[in-house]
XYZ file of C-alpha atoms in Angstrom:
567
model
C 107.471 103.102 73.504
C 106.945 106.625 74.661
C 107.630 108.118 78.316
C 104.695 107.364 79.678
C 104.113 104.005 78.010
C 104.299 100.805 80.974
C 106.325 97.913 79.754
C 104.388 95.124 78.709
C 104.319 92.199 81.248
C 103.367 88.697 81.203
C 100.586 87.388 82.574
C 100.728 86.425 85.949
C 98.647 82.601 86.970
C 96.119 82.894 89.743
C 97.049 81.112 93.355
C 94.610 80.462 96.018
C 95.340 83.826 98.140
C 93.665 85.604 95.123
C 90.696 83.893 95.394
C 90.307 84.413 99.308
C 91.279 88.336 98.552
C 88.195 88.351 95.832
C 85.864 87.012 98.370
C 87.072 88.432 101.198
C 84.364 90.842 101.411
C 82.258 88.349 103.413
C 84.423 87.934 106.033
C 84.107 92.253 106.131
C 80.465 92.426 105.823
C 79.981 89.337 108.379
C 82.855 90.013 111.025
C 84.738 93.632 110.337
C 82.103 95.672 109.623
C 79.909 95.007 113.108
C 82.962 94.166 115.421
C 83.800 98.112 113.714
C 80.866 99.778 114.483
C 80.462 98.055 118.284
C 83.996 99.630 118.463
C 83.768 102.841 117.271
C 80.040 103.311 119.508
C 81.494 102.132 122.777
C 84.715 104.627 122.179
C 82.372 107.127 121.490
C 80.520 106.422 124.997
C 84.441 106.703 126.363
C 84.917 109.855 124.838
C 81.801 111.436 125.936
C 82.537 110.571 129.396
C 85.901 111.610 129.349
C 84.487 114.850 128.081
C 82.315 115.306 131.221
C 84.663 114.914 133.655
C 86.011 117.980 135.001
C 89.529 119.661 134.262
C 90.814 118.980 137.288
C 89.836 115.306 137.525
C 91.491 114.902 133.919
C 94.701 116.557 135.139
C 94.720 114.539 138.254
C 94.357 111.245 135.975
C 97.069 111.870 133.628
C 99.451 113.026 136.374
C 98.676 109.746 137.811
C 99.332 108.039 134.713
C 102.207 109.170 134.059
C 103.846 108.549 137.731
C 102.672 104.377 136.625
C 104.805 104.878 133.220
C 107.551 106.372 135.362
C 107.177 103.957 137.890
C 107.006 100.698 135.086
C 110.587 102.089 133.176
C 112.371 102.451 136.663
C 111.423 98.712 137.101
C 112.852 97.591 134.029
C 116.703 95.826 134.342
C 118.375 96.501 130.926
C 120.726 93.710 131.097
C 118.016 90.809 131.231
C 114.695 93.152 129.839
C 114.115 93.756 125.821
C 113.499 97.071 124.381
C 111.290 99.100 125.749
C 107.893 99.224 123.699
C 103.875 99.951 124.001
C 102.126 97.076 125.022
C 99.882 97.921 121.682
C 99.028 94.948 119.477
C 100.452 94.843 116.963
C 97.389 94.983 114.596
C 95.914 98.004 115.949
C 98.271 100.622 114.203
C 96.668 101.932 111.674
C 99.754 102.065 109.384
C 100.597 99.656 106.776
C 103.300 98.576 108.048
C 104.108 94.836 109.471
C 104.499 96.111 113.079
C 107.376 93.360 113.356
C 109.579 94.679 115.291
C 107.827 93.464 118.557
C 108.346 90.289 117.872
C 111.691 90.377 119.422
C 112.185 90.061 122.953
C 110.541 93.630 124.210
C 109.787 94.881 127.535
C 105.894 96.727 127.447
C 104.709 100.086 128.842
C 101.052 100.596 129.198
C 99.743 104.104 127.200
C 96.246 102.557 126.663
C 95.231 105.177 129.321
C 96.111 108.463 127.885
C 93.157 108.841 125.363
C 91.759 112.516 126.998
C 91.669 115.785 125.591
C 93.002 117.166 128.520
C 92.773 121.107 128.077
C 90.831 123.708 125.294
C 93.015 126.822 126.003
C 91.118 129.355 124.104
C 93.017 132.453 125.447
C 96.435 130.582 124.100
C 94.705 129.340 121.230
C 96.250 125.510 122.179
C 94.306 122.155 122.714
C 96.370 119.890 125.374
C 95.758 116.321 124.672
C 96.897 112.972 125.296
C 98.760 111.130 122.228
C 95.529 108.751 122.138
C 93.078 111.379 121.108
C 92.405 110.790 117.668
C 90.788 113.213 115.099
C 87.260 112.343 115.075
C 87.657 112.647 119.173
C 88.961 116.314 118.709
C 87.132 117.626 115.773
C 83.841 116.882 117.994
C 84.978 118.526 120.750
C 86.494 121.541 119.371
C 84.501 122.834 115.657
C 81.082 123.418 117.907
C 83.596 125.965 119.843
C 84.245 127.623 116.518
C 87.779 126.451 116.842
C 89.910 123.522 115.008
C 93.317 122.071 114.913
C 95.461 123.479 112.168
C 95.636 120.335 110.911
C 93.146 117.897 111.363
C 94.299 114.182 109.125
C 91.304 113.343 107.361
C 90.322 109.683 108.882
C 88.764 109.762 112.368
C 91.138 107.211 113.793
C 94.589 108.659 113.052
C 95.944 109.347 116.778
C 98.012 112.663 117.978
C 100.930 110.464 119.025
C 101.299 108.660 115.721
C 101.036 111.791 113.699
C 103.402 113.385 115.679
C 105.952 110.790 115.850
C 105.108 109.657 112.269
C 103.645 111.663 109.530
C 100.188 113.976 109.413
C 98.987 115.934 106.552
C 95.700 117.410 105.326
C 94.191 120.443 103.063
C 95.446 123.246 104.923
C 99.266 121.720 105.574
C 99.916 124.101 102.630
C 99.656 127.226 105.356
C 100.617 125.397 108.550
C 102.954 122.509 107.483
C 102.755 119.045 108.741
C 100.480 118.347 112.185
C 104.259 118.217 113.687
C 104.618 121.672 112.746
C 101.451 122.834 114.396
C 102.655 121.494 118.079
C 103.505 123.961 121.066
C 105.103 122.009 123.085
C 105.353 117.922 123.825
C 105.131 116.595 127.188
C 108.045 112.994 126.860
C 108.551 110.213 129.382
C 112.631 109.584 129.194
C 114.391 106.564 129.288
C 115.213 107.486 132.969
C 112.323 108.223 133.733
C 112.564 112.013 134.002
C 109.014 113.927 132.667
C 109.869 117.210 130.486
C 108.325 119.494 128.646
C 110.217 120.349 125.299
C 109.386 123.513 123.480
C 111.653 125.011 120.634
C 112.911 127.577 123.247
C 113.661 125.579 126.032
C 116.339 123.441 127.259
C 114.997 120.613 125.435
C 114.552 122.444 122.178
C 116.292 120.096 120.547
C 114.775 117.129 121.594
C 111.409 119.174 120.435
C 112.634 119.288 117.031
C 114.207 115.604 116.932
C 110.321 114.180 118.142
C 108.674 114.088 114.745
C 109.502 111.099 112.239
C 111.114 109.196 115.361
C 108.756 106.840 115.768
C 108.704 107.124 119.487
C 112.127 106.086 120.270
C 113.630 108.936 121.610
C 111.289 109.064 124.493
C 107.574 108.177 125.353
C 105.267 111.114 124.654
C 102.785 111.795 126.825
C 101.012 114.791 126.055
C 101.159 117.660 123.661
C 100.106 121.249 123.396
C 98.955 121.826 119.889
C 98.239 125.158 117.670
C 94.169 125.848 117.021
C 93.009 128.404 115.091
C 89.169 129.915 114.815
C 86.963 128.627 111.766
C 83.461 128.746 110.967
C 80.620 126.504 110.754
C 80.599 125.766 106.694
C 83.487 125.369 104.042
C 83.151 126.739 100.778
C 84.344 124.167 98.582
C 85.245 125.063 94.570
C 85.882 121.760 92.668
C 87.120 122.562 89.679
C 88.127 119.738 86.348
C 91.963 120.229 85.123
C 91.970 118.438 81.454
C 95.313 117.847 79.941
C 98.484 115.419 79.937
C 100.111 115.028 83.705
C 102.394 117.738 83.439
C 99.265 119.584 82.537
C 97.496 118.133 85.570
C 100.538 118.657 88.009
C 100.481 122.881 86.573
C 96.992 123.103 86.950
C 96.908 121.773 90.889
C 99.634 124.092 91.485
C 98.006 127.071 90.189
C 94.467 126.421 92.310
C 96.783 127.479 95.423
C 99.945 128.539 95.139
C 101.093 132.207 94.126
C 104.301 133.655 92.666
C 107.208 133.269 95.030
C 106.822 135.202 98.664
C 103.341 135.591 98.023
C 101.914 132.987 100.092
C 101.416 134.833 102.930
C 100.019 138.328 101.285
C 97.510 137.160 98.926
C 93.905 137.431 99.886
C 93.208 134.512 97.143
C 94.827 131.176 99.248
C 92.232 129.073 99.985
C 92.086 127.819 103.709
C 92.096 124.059 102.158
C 93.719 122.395 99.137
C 93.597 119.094 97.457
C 93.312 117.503 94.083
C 92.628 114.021 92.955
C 93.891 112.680 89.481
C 91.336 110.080 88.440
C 93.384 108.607 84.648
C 96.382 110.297 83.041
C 94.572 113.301 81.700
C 91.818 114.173 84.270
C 91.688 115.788 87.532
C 89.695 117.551 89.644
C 91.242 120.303 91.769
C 89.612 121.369 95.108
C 89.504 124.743 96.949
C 88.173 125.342 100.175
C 87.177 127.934 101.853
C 85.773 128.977 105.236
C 81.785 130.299 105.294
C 79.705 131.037 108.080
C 76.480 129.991 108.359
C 74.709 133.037 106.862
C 76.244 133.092 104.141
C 76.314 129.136 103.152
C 72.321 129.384 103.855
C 71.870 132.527 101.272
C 69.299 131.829 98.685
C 71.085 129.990 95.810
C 73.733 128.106 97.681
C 74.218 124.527 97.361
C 74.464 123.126 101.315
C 76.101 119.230 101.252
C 76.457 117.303 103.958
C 78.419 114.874 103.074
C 78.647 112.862 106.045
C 75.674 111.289 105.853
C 76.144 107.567 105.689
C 73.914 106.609 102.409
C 75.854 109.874 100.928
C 78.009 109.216 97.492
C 81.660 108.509 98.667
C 83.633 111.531 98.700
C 86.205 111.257 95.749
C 83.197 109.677 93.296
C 81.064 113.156 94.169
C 84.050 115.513 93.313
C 84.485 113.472 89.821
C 81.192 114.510 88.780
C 83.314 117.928 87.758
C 84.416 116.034 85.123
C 81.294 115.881 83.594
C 79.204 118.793 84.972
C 82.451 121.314 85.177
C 83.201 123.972 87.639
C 80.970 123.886 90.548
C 80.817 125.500 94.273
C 78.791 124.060 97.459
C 78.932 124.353 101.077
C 80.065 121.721 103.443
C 79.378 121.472 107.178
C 83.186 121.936 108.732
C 83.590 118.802 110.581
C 82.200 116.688 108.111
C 84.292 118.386 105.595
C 87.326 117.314 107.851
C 86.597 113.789 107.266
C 85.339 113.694 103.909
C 87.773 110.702 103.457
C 86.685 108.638 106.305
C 83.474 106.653 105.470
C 85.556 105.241 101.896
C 88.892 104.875 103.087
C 90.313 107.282 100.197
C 89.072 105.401 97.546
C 90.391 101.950 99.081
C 86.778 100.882 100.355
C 86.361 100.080 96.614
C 88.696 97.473 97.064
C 87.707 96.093 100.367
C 83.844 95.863 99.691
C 83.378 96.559 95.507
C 79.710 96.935 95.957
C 79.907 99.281 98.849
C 79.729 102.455 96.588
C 76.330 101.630 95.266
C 73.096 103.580 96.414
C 71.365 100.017 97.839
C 74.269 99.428 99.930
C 74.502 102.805 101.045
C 71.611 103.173 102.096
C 71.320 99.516 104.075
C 74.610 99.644 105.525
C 76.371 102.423 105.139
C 76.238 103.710 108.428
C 78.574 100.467 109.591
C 81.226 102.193 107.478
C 84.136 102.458 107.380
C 85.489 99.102 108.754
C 88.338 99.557 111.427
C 91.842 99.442 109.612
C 93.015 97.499 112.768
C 90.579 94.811 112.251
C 91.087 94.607 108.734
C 94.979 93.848 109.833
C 94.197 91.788 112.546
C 91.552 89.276 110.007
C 94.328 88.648 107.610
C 97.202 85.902 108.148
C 100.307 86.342 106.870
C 99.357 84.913 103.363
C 96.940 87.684 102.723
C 99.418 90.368 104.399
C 102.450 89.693 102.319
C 99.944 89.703 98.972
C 98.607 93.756 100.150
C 102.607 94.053 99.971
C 103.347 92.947 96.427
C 99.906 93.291 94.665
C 98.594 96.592 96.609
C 100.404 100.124 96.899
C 99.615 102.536 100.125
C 102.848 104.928 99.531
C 103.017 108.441 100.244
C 105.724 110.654 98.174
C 106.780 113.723 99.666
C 108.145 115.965 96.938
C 109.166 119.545 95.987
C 106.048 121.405 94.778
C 107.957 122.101 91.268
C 108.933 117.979 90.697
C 105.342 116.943 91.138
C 104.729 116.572 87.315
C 107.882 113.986 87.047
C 106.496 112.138 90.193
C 103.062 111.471 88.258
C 104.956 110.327 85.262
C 107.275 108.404 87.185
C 104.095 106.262 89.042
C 102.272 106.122 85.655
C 105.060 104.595 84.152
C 106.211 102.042 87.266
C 102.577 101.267 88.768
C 99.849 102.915 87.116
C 97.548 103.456 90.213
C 94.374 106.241 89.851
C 93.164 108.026 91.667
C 96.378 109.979 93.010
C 95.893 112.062 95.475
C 97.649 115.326 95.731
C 98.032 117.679 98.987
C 100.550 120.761 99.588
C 102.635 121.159 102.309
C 104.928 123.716 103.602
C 108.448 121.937 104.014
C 110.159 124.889 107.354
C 113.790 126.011 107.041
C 114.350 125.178 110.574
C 116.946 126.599 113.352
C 118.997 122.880 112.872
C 118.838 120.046 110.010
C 116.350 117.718 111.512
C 115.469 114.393 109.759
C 113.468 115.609 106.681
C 114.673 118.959 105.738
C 113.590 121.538 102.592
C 116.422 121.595 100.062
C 119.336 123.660 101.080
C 119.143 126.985 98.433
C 115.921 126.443 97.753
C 115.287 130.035 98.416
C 117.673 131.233 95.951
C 115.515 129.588 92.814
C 112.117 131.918 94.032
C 109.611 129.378 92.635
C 106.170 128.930 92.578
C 104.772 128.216 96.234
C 107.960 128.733 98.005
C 108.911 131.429 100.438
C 112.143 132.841 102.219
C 111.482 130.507 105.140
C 109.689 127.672 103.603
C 109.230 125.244 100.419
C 106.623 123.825 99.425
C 106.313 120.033 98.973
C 103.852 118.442 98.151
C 102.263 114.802 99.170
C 101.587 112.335 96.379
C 99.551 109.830 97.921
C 99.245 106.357 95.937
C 97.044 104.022 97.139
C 95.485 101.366 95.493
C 95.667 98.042 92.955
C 98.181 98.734 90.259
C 97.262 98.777 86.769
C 99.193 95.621 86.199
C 97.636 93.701 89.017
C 94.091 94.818 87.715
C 94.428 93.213 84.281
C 95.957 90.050 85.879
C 99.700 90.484 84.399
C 103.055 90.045 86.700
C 104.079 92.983 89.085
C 106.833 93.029 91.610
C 105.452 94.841 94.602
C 108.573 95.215 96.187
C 110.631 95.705 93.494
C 108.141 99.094 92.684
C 108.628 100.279 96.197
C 112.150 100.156 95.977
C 112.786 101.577 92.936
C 109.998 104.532 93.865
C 112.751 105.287 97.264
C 115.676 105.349 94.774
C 113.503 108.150 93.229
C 113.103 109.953 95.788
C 116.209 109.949 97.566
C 117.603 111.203 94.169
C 114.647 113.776 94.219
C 115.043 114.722 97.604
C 112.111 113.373 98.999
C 110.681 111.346 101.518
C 108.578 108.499 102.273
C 106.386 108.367 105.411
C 107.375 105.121 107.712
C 104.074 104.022 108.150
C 104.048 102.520 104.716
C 106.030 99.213 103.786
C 109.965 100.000 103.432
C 112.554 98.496 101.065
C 115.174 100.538 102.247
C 118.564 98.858 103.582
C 120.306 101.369 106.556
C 122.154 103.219 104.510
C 119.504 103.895 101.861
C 117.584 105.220 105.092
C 120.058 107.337 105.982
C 120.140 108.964 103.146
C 116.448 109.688 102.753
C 117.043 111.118 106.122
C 119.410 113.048 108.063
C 120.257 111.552 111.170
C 122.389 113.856 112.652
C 120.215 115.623 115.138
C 118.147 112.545 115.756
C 121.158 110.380 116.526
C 122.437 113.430 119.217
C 119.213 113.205 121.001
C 119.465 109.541 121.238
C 122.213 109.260 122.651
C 121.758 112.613 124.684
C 118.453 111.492 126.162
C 119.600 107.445 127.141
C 117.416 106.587 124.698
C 120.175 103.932 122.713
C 119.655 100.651 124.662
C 116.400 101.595 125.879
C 113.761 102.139 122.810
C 114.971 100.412 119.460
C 116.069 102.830 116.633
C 113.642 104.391 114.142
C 115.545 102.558 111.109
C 114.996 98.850 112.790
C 111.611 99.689 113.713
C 110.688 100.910 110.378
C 112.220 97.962 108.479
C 110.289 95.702 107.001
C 110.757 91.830 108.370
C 111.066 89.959 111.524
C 113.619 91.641 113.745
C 115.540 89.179 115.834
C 116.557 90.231 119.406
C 120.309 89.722 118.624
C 119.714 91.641 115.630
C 118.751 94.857 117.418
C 120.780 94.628 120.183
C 123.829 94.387 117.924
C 122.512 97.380 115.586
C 121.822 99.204 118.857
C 125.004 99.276 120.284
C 126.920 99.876 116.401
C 127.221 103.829 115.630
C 126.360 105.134 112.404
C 129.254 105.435 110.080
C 129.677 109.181 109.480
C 128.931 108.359 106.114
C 125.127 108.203 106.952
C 124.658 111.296 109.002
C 125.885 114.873 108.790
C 126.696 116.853 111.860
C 124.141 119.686 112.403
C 124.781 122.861 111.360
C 122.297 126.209 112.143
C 120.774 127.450 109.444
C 120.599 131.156 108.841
């Protein structure tokens, strides 16, 4: 058996949860998809009206929300209250993840409120918003200005407070970093109830450094100021077919943006955005992007697609026409370029409604897509949910830019999902250690991508049915996911918390570094008062005893290092 062969596997017999998830596309078409599309119209109505109210009246509203959050922790009693938590369902995260760790004994604060873009600073060049805001929200309000995020995540309803305290990434992450990189300054409700305002120069710099990948339990974030830069109104997108085996494929998406080392930031040849998807072991199709204005997009010649039109093809099925047709260029409005991922889910619509990708449907219905991820959670019991766990696969990989080709041999091999998605990001060499960190030297090996300051990593995202699950034979779902952490914590890479975890404490511990994060919690009050990111990450029932125990425990030195500045 060669590297790249999967073992062979027995078949695996059919139970009656397979059945409902083959048919479940009724209950989508029937229930999801309108309950979706009532949703998303009636937030839209909230957004516009929170647009038209005045800055002042939007300031005066958050102030006055934030003086009830205050008001709600002072009244909590921490010997007879649970953890502090929002009083979010459950269901409505969009992560993955079982959100189980309110089903212990929790005390709720209400953020359902701060959902307002509150401030467009355009002689700063920084949007202040609310950690509700989501990307569809701010991409309206901001691309007719001529002005964006530097990172905008791809599906409308990913939220500025969970890609903060969790994990953002999108095309142009490859200049700016992660969306946690692009923030100013975050505005963070303390245990105690004192408001502050942490910038990486301030007092609370290091509580502005320990935010991201906490999870919100350091503090409850209220607000943040947040980098925008100017773009125009059309991207110019190259898509461009890679043939070849995957180290081959891995070469060639590295090539379509990254320079020689220390080049990044000289060459007039990056492209603005970056992204490739691997559709089978030996094809890919690597994307380039651009930004056009409008007289030159509408030049005689140029090939305009707007791809946001609802009975449009689905985003990652247009750019594998490359395959066929080869190297081809067209123009993209900007904002619908943003969330070119949106209407299919990736490519996991496939899965949710099979038929959805055909022109009838399209056409009919398409404009009810996508169905809300929340309501897809919140319509399946726990049957259903712990079957997406061992028979799906929605894992991110964080990796170095130069390990990417092992990575795609490594999920070949261990799941065999296509397509993979691949997207660049710049991994900061950062004043302290905080909990994901680039590898310490890495500057010394002058690779491809990397700079003095900076290495690149690089997202491999894996989402979808298995190749083992497709053709009906036995696959361990868990069993993958743990095995694909061991990888990375011997690859030094990380795994985003929103997806399903198999890690135990220490394994967590040393994915991460929790020396900075583990100051600021018990710096800021924040042991006792919000449970700790490993316990809210980990996947299971949490039992009130359980935490409280865990909370109260200090991390053998083993698991953390002490910080140390880095030069």
């Amino acid at each position: 058996m060669s590297d790249l062969e999967a073992p062979l596997r027995p078949k695996r017999k059919k139970v009656w949860v397979d059945y409902f998830v083959n048919f479940r596309w009724i209950v989508v078409i029937f229930v999801v998809l309108p309950i979706s599309f009532t949703i998303y119209f009636l937030t839209y109505l909230g957004d516009v009206r929170s647009e038209m109210k005045s800055f002042k009246k939007r300031q005066k509203e958050h102030d006055e929300n934030v003086n009830k959050v205050v008001k709600r922790l002072k009244q909590r009693n921490p010997s007879k209250d649970g953890l502090v938590c929002t009083a979010r369902k459950p269901w409505i995260a969009v992560g993955m993840r079982n959100v189980d760790y309110k089903r212990a004994r929790h005390f709720e604060v209400d953020l359902s409120a701060f959902r307002n873009i509150l401030e467009i600073d355009e002689k700063r060049m920084v949007a202040r918003v609310e950690p509700l805001v989501n990307m569809g929200q701010i991409s309206r309000v901001t691309v007719p200005m001529n002005l964006s995020l530097a990172v905008v995540a791809e599906l409308d309803d990913l939220t500025v407070g969970g890609l903060i305290n969790g994990y953002g990434i999108e095309g142009s992450s490859h200049l700016y970093g992660l969306f946690s990189d692009t923030v100013v300054a975050y505005e963070i409700v303390l245990a105690d109830g004192r408001v502050v305002r942490a910038t990486k120069d301030n007092e609370y710099s290091d509580l502005f450094y320990a935010v991201p990948w906490s999870q919100g339990t350091l503090g409850l974030l209220v607000s943040a100021e947040i980098k925008l830069i100017p773009v125009k109104e059309y991207m110019r997108l190259t898509y461009k077919p890679v043939v070849g085996n995957l180290k081959d494929l891995a070469q060639g998406y590295t090539d379509s943006f990254a320079p020689g080392y220390g080049d990044l930031d000289r060459s007039e040849n990056i492209p603005d955005f970056v992204e490739t998807m691997i559709y089978t072991p030996t094809e890919a199709v690597c994307m380039a992007g651009t930004y056009a204005s409008k007289e030159e997009a509408k030049k005689k010649g140029n090939v305009i697609n707007s791809v946001g039109w609802w009975f449009k093809p689905w985003f990652f099925q247009h750019a594998q026409t490359a395959l066929k047709k080869g190297e081809f260029v067209e123009y993209i409005p900007t904002r619908e370029y943003y969330h070119r991922h949106t209407r299919c889910l990736y490519w996991e619509g496939k899965l949710i409604l099979p038929f959805a990708d055909q022109f009838w449907f399209r056409f009919l219905f398409g404009w009810l897509m996508p169905p809300k991820v929340s309501l897809l959670k919140a319509t399946q019991g726990e049957a259903i949910r712990n079957y997406y766990h061992e028979m799906h696969v929605i894992q991110d990989m964080l990796v170095p830019l130069y390990k990417v080709g092992d990575a795609l041999e490594w999920v070949h091999r261990e799941m065999e999902v296509y397509p993979i998605w691949l997207c660049p990001h710049k991994m900061y060499k950062l004043p302290v250690k905080t909990m994901i960190y680039p590898e310490p030297g890495f500057e010394l090996h002058h690779r491809q991508g990397d700079t003095h300051y900076a290495q690149m990593y690089t997202d491999v995202g894996v989402y979808y049915s298995p190749g083992p699950v497709l053709r009906g034979e036995v696959f361990d779902g868990a069993e993958a996911v743990r095995r694909m952490e061991n990888w990375l914590i011997e690859n030094h890479g990380f795994q985003p918390q929103y997806a399903v975890s198999e890690l135990n404490e220490k394994s967590f511990w040393r994915m991460f570094d929790a020396g900075l994060y583990e100051q600021c919690r018990r710096k800021y009050g924040a042991v006792g008062t919000f449970m700790s990111v490993y316990y809210k990450s980990k996947k299971g029932r949490k039992t009130e005893k359980e935490v409280q125990e865990a909370e109260q425990a200090q991390l053998e030195t083993a698991y953390a290092e002490v910080d140390e500045p880095v030069d």
